[in-house]
Every structure is written in structure tokens, then in C-alpha cells.
C-alpha atoms as one frame of an Amber mdcrd trajectory, in Angstrom:
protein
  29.535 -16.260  19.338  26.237 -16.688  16.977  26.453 -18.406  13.476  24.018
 -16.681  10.933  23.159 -17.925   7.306  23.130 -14.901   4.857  22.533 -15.143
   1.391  23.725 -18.998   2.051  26.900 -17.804   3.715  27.936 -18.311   7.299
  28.751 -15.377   9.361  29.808 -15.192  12.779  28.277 -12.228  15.244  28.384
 -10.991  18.956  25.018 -12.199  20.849  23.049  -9.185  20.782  23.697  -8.018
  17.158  20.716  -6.072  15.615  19.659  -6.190  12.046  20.438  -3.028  11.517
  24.292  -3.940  11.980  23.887  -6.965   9.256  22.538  -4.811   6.531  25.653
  -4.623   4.676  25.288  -8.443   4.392  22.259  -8.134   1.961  21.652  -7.844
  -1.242  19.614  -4.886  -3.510  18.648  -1.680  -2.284  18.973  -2.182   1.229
  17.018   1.074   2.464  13.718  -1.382   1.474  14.601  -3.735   4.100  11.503
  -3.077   6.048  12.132  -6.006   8.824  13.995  -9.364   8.903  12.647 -13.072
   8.565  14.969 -14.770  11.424  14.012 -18.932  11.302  10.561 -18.126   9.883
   9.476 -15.225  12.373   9.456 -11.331  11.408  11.260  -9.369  13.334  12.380
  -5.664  13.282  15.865  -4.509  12.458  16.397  -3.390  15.951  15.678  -6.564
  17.736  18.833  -8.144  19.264  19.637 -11.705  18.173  20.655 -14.313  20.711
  20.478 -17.576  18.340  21.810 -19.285  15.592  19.535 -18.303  12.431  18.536
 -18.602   9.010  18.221 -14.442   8.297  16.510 -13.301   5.279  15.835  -9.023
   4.520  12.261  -8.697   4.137  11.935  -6.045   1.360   8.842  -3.586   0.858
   8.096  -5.361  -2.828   6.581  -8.234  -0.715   3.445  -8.927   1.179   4.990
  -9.258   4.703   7.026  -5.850   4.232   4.168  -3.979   2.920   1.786  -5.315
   6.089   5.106  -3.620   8.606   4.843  -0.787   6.307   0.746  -0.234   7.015
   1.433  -1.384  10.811   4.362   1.471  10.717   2.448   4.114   8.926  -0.613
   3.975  11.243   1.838   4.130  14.612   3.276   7.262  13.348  -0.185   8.188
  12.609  -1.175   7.717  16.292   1.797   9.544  17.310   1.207  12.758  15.497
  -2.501  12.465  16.739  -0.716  11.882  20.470   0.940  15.083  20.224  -1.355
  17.408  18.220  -4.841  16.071  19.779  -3.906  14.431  23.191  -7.701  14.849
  24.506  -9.435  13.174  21.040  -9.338   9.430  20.909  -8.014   8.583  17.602
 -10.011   5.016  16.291  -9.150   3.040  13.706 -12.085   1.582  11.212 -12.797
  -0.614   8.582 -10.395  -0.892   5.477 -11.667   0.591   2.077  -9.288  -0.590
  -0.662  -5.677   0.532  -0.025  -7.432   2.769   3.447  -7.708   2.551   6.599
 -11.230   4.492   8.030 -10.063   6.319  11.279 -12.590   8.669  13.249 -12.008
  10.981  16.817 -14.048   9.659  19.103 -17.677  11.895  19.508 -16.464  13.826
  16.944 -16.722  15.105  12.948 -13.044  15.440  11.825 -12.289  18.857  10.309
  -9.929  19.565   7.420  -8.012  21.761   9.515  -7.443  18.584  11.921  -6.339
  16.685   9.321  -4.044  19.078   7.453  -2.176  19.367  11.015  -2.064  15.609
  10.971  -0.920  14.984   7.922   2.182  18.012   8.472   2.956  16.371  11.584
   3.506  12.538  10.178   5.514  14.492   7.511   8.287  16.364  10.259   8.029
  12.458  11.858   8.671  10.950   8.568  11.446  13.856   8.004  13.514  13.089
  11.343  14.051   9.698  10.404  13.362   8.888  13.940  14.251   5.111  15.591
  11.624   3.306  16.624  11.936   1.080  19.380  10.258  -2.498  20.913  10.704
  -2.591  24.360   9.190  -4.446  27.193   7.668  -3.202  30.450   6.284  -4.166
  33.275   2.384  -5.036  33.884   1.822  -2.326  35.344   3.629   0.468  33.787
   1.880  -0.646  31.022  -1.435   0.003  32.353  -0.102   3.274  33.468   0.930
   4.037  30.235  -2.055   3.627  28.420  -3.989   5.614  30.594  -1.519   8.598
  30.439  -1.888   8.364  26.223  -5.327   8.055  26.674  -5.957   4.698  25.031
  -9.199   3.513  26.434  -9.802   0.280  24.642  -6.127  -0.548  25.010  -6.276
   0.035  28.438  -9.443  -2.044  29.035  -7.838  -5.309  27.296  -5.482  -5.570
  29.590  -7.845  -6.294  32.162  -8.233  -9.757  30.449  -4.956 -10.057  29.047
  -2.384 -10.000  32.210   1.083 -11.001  31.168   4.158  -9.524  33.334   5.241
  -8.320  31.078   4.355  -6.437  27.744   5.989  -4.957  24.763   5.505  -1.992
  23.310   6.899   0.149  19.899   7.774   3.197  20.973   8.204   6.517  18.929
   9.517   9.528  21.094   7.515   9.806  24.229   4.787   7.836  22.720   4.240
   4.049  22.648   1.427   1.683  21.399   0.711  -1.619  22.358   2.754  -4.039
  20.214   1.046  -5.900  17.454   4.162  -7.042  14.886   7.596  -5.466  14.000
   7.433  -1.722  12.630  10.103  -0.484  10.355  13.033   0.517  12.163  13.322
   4.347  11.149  10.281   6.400  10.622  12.514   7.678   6.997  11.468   4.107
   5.393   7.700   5.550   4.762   7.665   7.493   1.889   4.145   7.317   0.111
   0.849   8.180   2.178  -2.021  10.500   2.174  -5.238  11.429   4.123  -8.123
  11.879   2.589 -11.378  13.636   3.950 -14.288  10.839   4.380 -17.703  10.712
   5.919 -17.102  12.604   9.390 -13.999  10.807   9.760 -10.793  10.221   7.226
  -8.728   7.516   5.241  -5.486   6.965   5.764  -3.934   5.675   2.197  -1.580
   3.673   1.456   0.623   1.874  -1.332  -0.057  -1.694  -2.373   3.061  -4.407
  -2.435   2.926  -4.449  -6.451   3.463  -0.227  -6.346   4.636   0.144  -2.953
   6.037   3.973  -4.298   2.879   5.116  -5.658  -0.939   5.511  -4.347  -3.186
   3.887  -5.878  -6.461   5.394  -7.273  -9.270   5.452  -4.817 -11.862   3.499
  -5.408 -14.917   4.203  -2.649 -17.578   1.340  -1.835 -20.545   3.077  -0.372
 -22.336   0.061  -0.373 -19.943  -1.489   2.094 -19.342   1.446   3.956 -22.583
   1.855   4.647 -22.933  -1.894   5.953 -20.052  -1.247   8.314 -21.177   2.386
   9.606 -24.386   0.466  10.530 -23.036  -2.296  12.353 -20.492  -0.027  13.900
 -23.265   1.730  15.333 -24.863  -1.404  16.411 -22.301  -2.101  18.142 -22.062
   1.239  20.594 -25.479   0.851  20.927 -25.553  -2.741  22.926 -22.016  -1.579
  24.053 -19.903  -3.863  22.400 -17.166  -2.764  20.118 -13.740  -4.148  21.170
 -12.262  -7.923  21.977 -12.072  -6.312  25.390 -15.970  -6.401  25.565 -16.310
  -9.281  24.047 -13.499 -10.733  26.608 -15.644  -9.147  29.642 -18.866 -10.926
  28.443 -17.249 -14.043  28.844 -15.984 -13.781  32.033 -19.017 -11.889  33.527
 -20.908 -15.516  31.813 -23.425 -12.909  29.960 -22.252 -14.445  26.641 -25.217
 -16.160  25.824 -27.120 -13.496  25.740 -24.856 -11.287  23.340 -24.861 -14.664
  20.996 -28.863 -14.230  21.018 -28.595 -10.480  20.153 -25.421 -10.757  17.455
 -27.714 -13.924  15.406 -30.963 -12.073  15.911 -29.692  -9.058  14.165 -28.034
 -10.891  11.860 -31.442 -12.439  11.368 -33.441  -9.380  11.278 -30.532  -8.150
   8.521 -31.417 -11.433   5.876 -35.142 -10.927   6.605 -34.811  -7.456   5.038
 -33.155  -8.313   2.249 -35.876 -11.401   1.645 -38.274  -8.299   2.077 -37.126
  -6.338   0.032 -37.008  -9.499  -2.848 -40.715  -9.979  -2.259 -41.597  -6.053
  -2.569 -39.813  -5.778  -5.726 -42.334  -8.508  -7.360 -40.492 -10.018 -10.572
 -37.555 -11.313  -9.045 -37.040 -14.556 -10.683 -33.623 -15.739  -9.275 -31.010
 -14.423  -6.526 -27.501 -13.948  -7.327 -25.595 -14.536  -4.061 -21.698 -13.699
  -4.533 -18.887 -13.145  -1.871 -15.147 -14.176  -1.286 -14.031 -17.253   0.191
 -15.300 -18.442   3.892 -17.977 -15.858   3.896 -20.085 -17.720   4.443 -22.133
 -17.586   0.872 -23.618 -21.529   1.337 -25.749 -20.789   4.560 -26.815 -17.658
   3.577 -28.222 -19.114   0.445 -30.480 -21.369   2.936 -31.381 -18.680   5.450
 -32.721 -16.580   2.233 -34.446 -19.527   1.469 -36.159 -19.591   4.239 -36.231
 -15.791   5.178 -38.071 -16.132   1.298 -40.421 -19.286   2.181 -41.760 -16.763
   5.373 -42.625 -13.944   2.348 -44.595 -16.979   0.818 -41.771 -17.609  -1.963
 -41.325 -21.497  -2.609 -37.037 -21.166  -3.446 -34.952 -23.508  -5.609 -31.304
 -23.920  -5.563 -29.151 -23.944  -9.102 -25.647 -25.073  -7.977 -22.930 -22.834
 -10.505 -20.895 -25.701 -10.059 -22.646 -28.010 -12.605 -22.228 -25.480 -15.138
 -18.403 -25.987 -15.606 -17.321 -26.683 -19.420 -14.609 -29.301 -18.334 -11.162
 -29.610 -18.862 -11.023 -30.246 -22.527 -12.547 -26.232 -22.825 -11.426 -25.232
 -18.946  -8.915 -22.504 -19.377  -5.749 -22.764 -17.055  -3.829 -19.835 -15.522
   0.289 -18.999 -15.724   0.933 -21.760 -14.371  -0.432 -24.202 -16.469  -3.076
 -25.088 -13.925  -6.642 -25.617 -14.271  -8.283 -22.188 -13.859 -11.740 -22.881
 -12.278 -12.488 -19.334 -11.065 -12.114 -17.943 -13.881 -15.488 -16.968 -15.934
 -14.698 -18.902 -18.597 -14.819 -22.136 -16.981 -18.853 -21.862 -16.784 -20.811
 -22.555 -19.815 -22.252 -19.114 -19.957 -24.453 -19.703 -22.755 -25.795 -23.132
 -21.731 -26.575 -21.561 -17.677 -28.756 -18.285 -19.833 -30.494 -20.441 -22.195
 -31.479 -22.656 -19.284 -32.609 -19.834 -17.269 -34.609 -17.574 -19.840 -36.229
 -21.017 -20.564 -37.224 -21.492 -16.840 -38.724 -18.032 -16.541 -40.607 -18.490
 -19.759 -42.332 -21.710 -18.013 -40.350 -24.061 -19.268 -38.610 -27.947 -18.107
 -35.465 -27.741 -18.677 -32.309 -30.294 -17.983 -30.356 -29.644 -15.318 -26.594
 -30.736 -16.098 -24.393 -31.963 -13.590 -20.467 -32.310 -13.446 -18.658 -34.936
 -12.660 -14.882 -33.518 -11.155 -13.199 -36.611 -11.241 -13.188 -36.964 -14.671
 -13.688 -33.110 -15.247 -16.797 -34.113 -17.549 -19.968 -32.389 -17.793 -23.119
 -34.713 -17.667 -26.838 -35.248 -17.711 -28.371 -37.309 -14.719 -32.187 -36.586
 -16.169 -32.557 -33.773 -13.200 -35.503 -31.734 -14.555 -36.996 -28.144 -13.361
 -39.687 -25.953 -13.988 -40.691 -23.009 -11.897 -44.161 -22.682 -10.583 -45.586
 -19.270  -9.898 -44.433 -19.295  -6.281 -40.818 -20.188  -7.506 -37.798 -18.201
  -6.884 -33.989 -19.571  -7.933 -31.194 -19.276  -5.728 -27.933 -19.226  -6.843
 -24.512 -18.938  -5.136 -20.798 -18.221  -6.165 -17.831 -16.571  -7.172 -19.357
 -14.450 -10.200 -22.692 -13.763  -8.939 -22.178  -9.895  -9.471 -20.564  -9.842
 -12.534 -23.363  -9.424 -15.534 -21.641 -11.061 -17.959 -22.438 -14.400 -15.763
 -26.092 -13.546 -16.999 -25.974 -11.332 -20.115 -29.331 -12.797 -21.898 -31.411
 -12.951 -18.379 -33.032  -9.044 -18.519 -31.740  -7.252 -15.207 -35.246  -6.985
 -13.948 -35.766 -10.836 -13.181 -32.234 -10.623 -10.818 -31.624  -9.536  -7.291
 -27.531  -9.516  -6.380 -26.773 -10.152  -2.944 -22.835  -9.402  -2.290 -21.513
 -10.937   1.368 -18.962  -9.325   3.631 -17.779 -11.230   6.788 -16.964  -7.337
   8.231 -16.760  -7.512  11.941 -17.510  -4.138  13.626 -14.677  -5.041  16.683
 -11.802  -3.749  16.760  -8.798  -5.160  19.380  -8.058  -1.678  20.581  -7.995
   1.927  19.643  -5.532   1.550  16.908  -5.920  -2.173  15.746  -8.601  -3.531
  13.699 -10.209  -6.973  13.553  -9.331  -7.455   9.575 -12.315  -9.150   7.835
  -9.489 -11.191   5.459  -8.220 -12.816   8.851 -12.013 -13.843   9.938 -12.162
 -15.162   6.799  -8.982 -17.330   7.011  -9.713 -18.759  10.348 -12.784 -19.734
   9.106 -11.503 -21.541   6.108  -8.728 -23.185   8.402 -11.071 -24.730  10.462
 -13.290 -25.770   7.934 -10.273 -27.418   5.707  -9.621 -29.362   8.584 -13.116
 -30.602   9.645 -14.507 -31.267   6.428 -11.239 -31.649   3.582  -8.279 -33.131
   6.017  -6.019 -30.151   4.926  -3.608 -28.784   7.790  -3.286 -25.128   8.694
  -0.295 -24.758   6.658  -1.604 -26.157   3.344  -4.662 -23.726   4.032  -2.320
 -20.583   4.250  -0.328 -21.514   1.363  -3.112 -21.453  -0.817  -4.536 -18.339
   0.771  -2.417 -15.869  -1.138  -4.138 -17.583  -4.524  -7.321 -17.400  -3.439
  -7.299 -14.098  -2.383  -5.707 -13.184  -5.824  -8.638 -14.673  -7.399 -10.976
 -12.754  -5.481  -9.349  -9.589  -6.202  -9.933 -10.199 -10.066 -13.607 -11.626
  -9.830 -15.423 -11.039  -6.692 -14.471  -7.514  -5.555 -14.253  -5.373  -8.564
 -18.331  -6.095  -8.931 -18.956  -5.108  -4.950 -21.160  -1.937  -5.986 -23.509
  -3.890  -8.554 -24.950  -5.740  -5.183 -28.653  -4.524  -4.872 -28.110  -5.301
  -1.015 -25.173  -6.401   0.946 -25.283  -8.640   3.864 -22.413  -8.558   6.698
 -21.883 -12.650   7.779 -19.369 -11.833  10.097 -20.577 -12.484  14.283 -18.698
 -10.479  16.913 -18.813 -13.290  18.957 -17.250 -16.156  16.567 -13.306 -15.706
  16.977 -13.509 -16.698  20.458 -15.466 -20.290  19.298 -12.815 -20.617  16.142
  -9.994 -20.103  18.366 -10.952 -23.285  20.329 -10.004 -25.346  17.079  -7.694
 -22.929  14.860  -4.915 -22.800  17.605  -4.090 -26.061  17.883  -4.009 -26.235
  14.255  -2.046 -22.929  14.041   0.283 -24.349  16.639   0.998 -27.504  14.826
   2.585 -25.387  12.034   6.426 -26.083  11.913   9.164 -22.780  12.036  10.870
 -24.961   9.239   7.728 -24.117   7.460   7.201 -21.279   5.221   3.865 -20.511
   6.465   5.084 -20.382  10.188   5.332 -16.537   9.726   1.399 -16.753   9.159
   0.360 -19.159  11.801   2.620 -17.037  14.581   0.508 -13.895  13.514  -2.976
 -15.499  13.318  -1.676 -16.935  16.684  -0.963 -13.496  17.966  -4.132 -12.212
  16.779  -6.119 -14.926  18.448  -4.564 -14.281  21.846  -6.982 -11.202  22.190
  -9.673 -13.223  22.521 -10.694 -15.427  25.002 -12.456 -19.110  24.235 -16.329
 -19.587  23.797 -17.263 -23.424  24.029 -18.869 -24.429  20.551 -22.255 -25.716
  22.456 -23.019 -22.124  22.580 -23.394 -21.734  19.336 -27.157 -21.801  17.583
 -27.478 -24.812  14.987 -28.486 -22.584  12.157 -25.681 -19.659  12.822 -23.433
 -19.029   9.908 -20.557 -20.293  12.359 -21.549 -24.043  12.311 -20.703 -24.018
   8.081 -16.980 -24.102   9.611 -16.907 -25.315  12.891 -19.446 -28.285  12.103
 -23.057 -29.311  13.546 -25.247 -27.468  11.385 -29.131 -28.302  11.449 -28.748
 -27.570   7.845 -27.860 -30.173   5.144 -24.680 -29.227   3.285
């Protein structure tokens, strides 16, 4: 016999008892209960239990049961395409707000299709069908993908040979497994698909409405960054961890690196163009969300700039704090330094209307020990040649620089968007790059352990939510920082971290996904890596001064 904590109460089960036999044993509305949380991992209502655990209901109202409601909605999606479109290779794309992109393979997607799609995850929705985790063997696995078609899926487990492998299955279809799925196809009740481009969005509720959509909100600019690189990407023939995976193995890695940083290159040299052509830029506004990557693109401008014949200056946001005798501070009581209101707004515009009107002005500084603002006698004044650089948080947003006239600014907005996906129906999310960036780096260069790094990541994302992306569209160009080839060099220092993380640990739940993730990918030693790529901000080494 098993002994279970419930709602702090012991209960004693049969080995083999399935969360959908404990439900009665939970509080609220129980038809929520999207998966369980058994000792820290998240794990679907079907799975059998064979230990003594700590089991908590993980409800849709939260942000691990609306990720297995997403993770559920597109499997049924891939099911109805199964059976209505066998021949068409469904592909999933790049998020856009609360949507997934998907496109057919070769193919425009007609309304028609996507009617008959959207009927069909309806009768599967209707049914209330179970879905299953099961595991197979190697090879009926690879037989199994290429009876459903699944090329990419098919391909990755050339490189990723386990015995054995699991698999949610639906019916007669099954996809390779990526994280528990809801354990009745009933539990999704809000979705819709949405004509786009020559493909469509699948749409979905967030966790703070999770019975509503929310309004769509389309960024062209970004779309159009991704469509590019996505076509990059078929073009040199990479698009999948399974490519990536091969190039490794085949020792051709090298040369993709060369390719990925010179167009990445090629991409900042553009933008620097199209600075010069404009004529009376006086300063670049460089904004993105955390780990992409925003302080070694402000050099590479620089120097993509210096090649137009531009002589660049940096103004570091950072010294234009108020301190924390005028610093607001958030629900918490804390400090609030993201906010807008923690810059001297007035002091940064009067300083830079000065500058362009020829001017020496005094540079402040801030000291953030003693959360003091202060004057070290740092002096500018821009020569004809001069352009200012400036990176952070608000760089978008106009009120930052109401009084400077829009014709003097050029906004550069930053996207670490990775074209890859891991297979047909699983895509390489550019919040994960991001993370794995910023774990490594917090380790390097600020001590912090993976765990402390993921508890903090739910704040910062909040924060970019309310100041970065709601300005994406005001960009006059947008510039992709993510490099197809980088998860394989992260992985060589995030897993260890990631593995270090405790399953008494809150953030265990995390650090077993972003360890999941990782295992698509195989490693790529950091000596590979060029001394001015974007990837040595995180992983160390840079031939640029930080």
C-alpha cells in the first residue's frame, strides 16, 4: 500500500492508482484539474502512481495547467488534421500573442480546410475522449511516425535512440510525448482558428481568463522577422533540432555557425544602413525583453554604424534612475525599477535635446548601493559624426522621450525568435531561449543558481508584458538575436545547473521541463563559438568589454 498527502491529509491507495480515481480528494471545481503535481513533477491524471507522494490538483487558473491546456489543444489539433488531411503535413510556427502559427507543408491553407478542422476538434472535444501516455518500443515508434506521416518527428529519432518512448495517444493517433495532456479531450472548452497569412492561428485562452479568448492583437513586424528567417532556414536546409542534431554528428557544424552569425551579421548591417540612409538620426533606441541579448547588439550597431562612417556613443538608461527616496515600488512593497517612473524622464530629455542642439552636458551617474543619483563630472557633446546609443527596457515606449522630436530617433525592438522547431508539432519557444540564456548567465556572472533564476522568471516576464511588448510595433526595424545553433552550446552549462535543482524545490517542475526540452539537442563545445557572437554575453569570453 502507497501513503499520499492530500490537502495535508494522509490517504492510503493500491500501487497503481490514477489521478483520476483521487479526484474526489480535492478541493473546488474539480473538472479544472487539468494534471497533478506528484513530489514536484506534472503528471497527467491517468498516470499510475507507484510511490509515496506529496499530490497537489493542478487547476487551469494557473500557469502550469494552462501550458497542459495549449500542449492538449494542439494534440487534438494534430489529430483532427491526422484524420481529415492524412497526406498534408501539419507544422507548427511561431507564437503571436495567445496563437500558435501552424501552416500545411507546400501549401496555402484554405478556409474550407480550416472550417473542417475546426468541426472536427469540436466532435473530438464533444466525445470527451481519454487520452492516453503509453510507452513503446524503439522501433514501433519509428514505425509509427512514419505511418502518421510525421517527418521531422521521425527524423529526430535518428539522434535520439532510447528503447523505449512514450507517446499521448488520442484514438488511432499518437504524437511524440512532450509533457502531460489533460486527461479527457471534454476539459478544452475555449479555442478558435483564425485565417492568417497562407497558414492559420490556433487561439487560445490565457491563465488569468482561461474561459474566454482574448482579443487578437497581430505583430506584423515580428511576423515578418520570423517568416524571413523561417525561410532562411529551408533554404540552407535547416529547420528542426533534428538538423541541427545531424550537423553535429556529420562534424559540418562549423560551417552552419559561420552561416547562422553571418546572417545574423548581414541582418544588423541593414538596420545600421538603413540609420545612415535616413540622415538625422541622432540617437538609437534599442529595447527588448530580458536575455535577448539587447547589450551586444548595442556594440555590433556600433560598429555595423562606425563601417557607415558614424562615430557612436553609448548613454547607459541606468544612470538615469530617480532613487529610492522618488523610486516607486510595486504590490509588494518592493522597489519597482522597471517601471517608467523610476527614470528621471525630464532630466534624460533635457539632456538629450541639449546634446543635439550642440551642447556639453553632465552626464549623471547612479550609485545602487545607496540608491543615490550622482555627478562624477562625466561630460558629452556630440560632434557631427556622432550618433547615441541607447539600450533598455522602455526604449519603444515614447513617453521615455516625449520632448526629443520623433525624427532625431531610430527604435530597434529585439526578438531572440529561433526559426527551429523540435518536430512537426513542437516549437522551440523563444521565452525558453531566453531563460536558458539568463540561467547561464546568472550563474557565470551573478552566482545565482538555476532555481533562484526560475523563481524570478515569472516576475520578469510580468514586467515585460506591461513595458516591453505592448510597444513591439513602434520598432522602425526589428532584429531576431536568437542563433539556431546556440541551445546545443547552453546545454553544455544549463544542465548541470538544471540538474542541481532539488524535487523538494518548487521550481523542480521548471528545471525537469527545460531538462526535457534540452534533451533534443545534442552538445556543441563552447570553443566553437565566434568571440563577438551574441552567445558569448551568456556563456562568457566575449572580445567585447561588458
Amino acid at each position: 500500500m502507497l501513503t499520499l498527502i492530500i490537502n495535508n491529509k494522509k490517504i492510503t491507495v493500491e500501487p497503481g492508482t490514477t489521478g483520476s480515481q483521487l479526484v474526489s480528494h480535492f478541493e473546488g471545481d474539480t473538472s479544472k484539474i487539468m494534471a497533478l503535481n506528484a513530489n514536484n513533477q506534472i503528471v497527467s491524471l491517468t498516470a499510475p502512481i507507484y510511490y509515496n507522494e506529496t499530490i497537489e490538483p493542478v487547476y487551469l487558473e494557473s500557469k502550469v495547467g494552462t501550458a497542459v491546456y495549449r500542449r492538449t489543444l494542439t494534440f487534438i489539433l494534430a489529430a483532427a488534421s491526422h484524420k481529415l488531411f492524412p497526406e498534408s503535413r501539419l507544422l507548427i510556427g511561431h507564437s503571436l500573442g495567445s496563437a500558435y502559427y501552424y501552416t500545411f507543408d507546400g501549401q496555402t491553407v484554405t478556409d474550407k480546410q480550416i472550417k473542417l478542422l475546426k468541426d472536427e476538434m469540436l466532435k473530438i472535444i464533444e466525445a470527451d475522449s481519454l487520452i492516453e501516455t503509453n510507452g513503446i518500443s524503439y522501433a514501433d515508434a519509428c514505425k509509427l511516425f512514419e505511418e502518421h506521416g510525421l517527418k521531422e518527428t521521425r527524423h529526430q529519432l535518428e539522434y535520439r535512440c532510447p528503447p523505449n518512448i512514450y507517446v499521448n495517444t488520442l484514438g488511432d493517433f499518437s504524437d511524440l510525448y512532450q509533457g502531460p495532456c489533460a486527461d479527457r479531450t471534454g476539459k478544452i472548452k475555449v479555442f478558435d482558428l483564425k485565417a492568417y497569412d497562407t497558414g492559420f492561428l490556433l487561439q487560445f485562452p490565457t491563465e488569468k481568463e482561461p474561459e474566454k479568448l482574448p482579443t487578437f492583437t497581430d505583430n506584423p513586424k515580428i511576423f515578418s522577422v520570423y517568416k524571413n528567417y523561417k525561410e532562411w532556414g529551408k533554404r540552407i536546409g535547416v529547420s528542426s533540432s533534428a538538423d541541427i542534431n545531424k550537423l553535429i554528428l556529420d562534424r559540418k557544424i562549423n560551417d552552419f555557425i559561420d552561416i547562422t552569425e553571418t546572417f545574423q551579421s548581414q541582418n544588423y548591417s541593414k538596420v545600421a544602413y538603413d540609420i545612415y540612409l535616413r540622415g538625422n538620426v541622432k540617437v538609437v533606441l534599442i529595447a527588448g525583453p530580458s536575455s535577448s541579448g539587447k547589450t551586444t547588439s548595442a556594440k555590433k550597431i556600433a560598429l555595423h554604424l562606425q563601417a557607415f562612417g558614424f562615430n557612436p556613443k553609448i548613454i547607459s538608461l541606468d544612470n538615469y534612475y530617480v532613487g529610492r527616496d522618488r523610486n516607486p515600488k510595486d504590490e509588494n512593497g518592493n522597489y519597482d525599477y522597471e517601471c517608467l517612473e523610476a527614470l528621471d524622464i525630464p532630466l534624460l530629455n533635457q539632456n538629450l535635446n541639449d546634446l543635439f542642439a550642440g551642447k556639453e552636458v553632465q552626464i549623471p551617474s547612479y550609485n545602487f548601493d545607496l540608491g543615490q543619483p550622482y555627478y562624477t563630472g562625466e561630460t558629452m557633446k556630440l560632434e557631427e559624426k556622432d550618433i547615441l546609443i541607447m539600450e533598455g527596457i522602455h526604449g519603444l515606449n515614447d513617453k521615455l522621450t516625449p520632448k526629443v522630436d520623433s525624427k532625431y530617433k531610430f527604435k530597434i525592438y529585439l526578438s531572440a525568435l529561433t526559426q527551429l522547431n523540435l518536430n512537426d508539432h513542437n516549437r522551440v519557444a523563444s521565452s525558453d531561449n531566453r531563460l536558458i540564456r539568463r540561467i547561464v548567465r546568472d550563474s557565470k556572472f551573478r552566482g545565482k543558481s538555476a532555481a533562484a533564476t526560475i523563481g524570478m522568471w515569472e516576475s520578469v516576464q510580468k514586467g515585460e508584458r506591461l513595458h516591453i511588448f505592448p510597444f513591439q510595433n513602434n520598432a522602425d526595424a526589428v532584429l531576431n538575436t536568437a542563433l539556431d545553433y546556440e541551445l546545443p552550446v547552453l546545454k553544455v552549462y544549463a544542465s548541470p545547473l538544471l540538474r542541481a535543482v532539488k524535487p523538494t524545490q518548487k521550481e523542480y517542475i521548471e528545471a525537469c521541463r527545460l531538462l526535457r526540452f534540452l534533451d533534443n539537442f545534442d552538445q556543441i563545445p563552447e570553443t566553437y563559438v565566434p568571440k563577438q557572437s551574441i552567445v558569448r554575453e551568456f556563456i562568457g569570453g566575449s572580445s567585447f568589454k561588458y
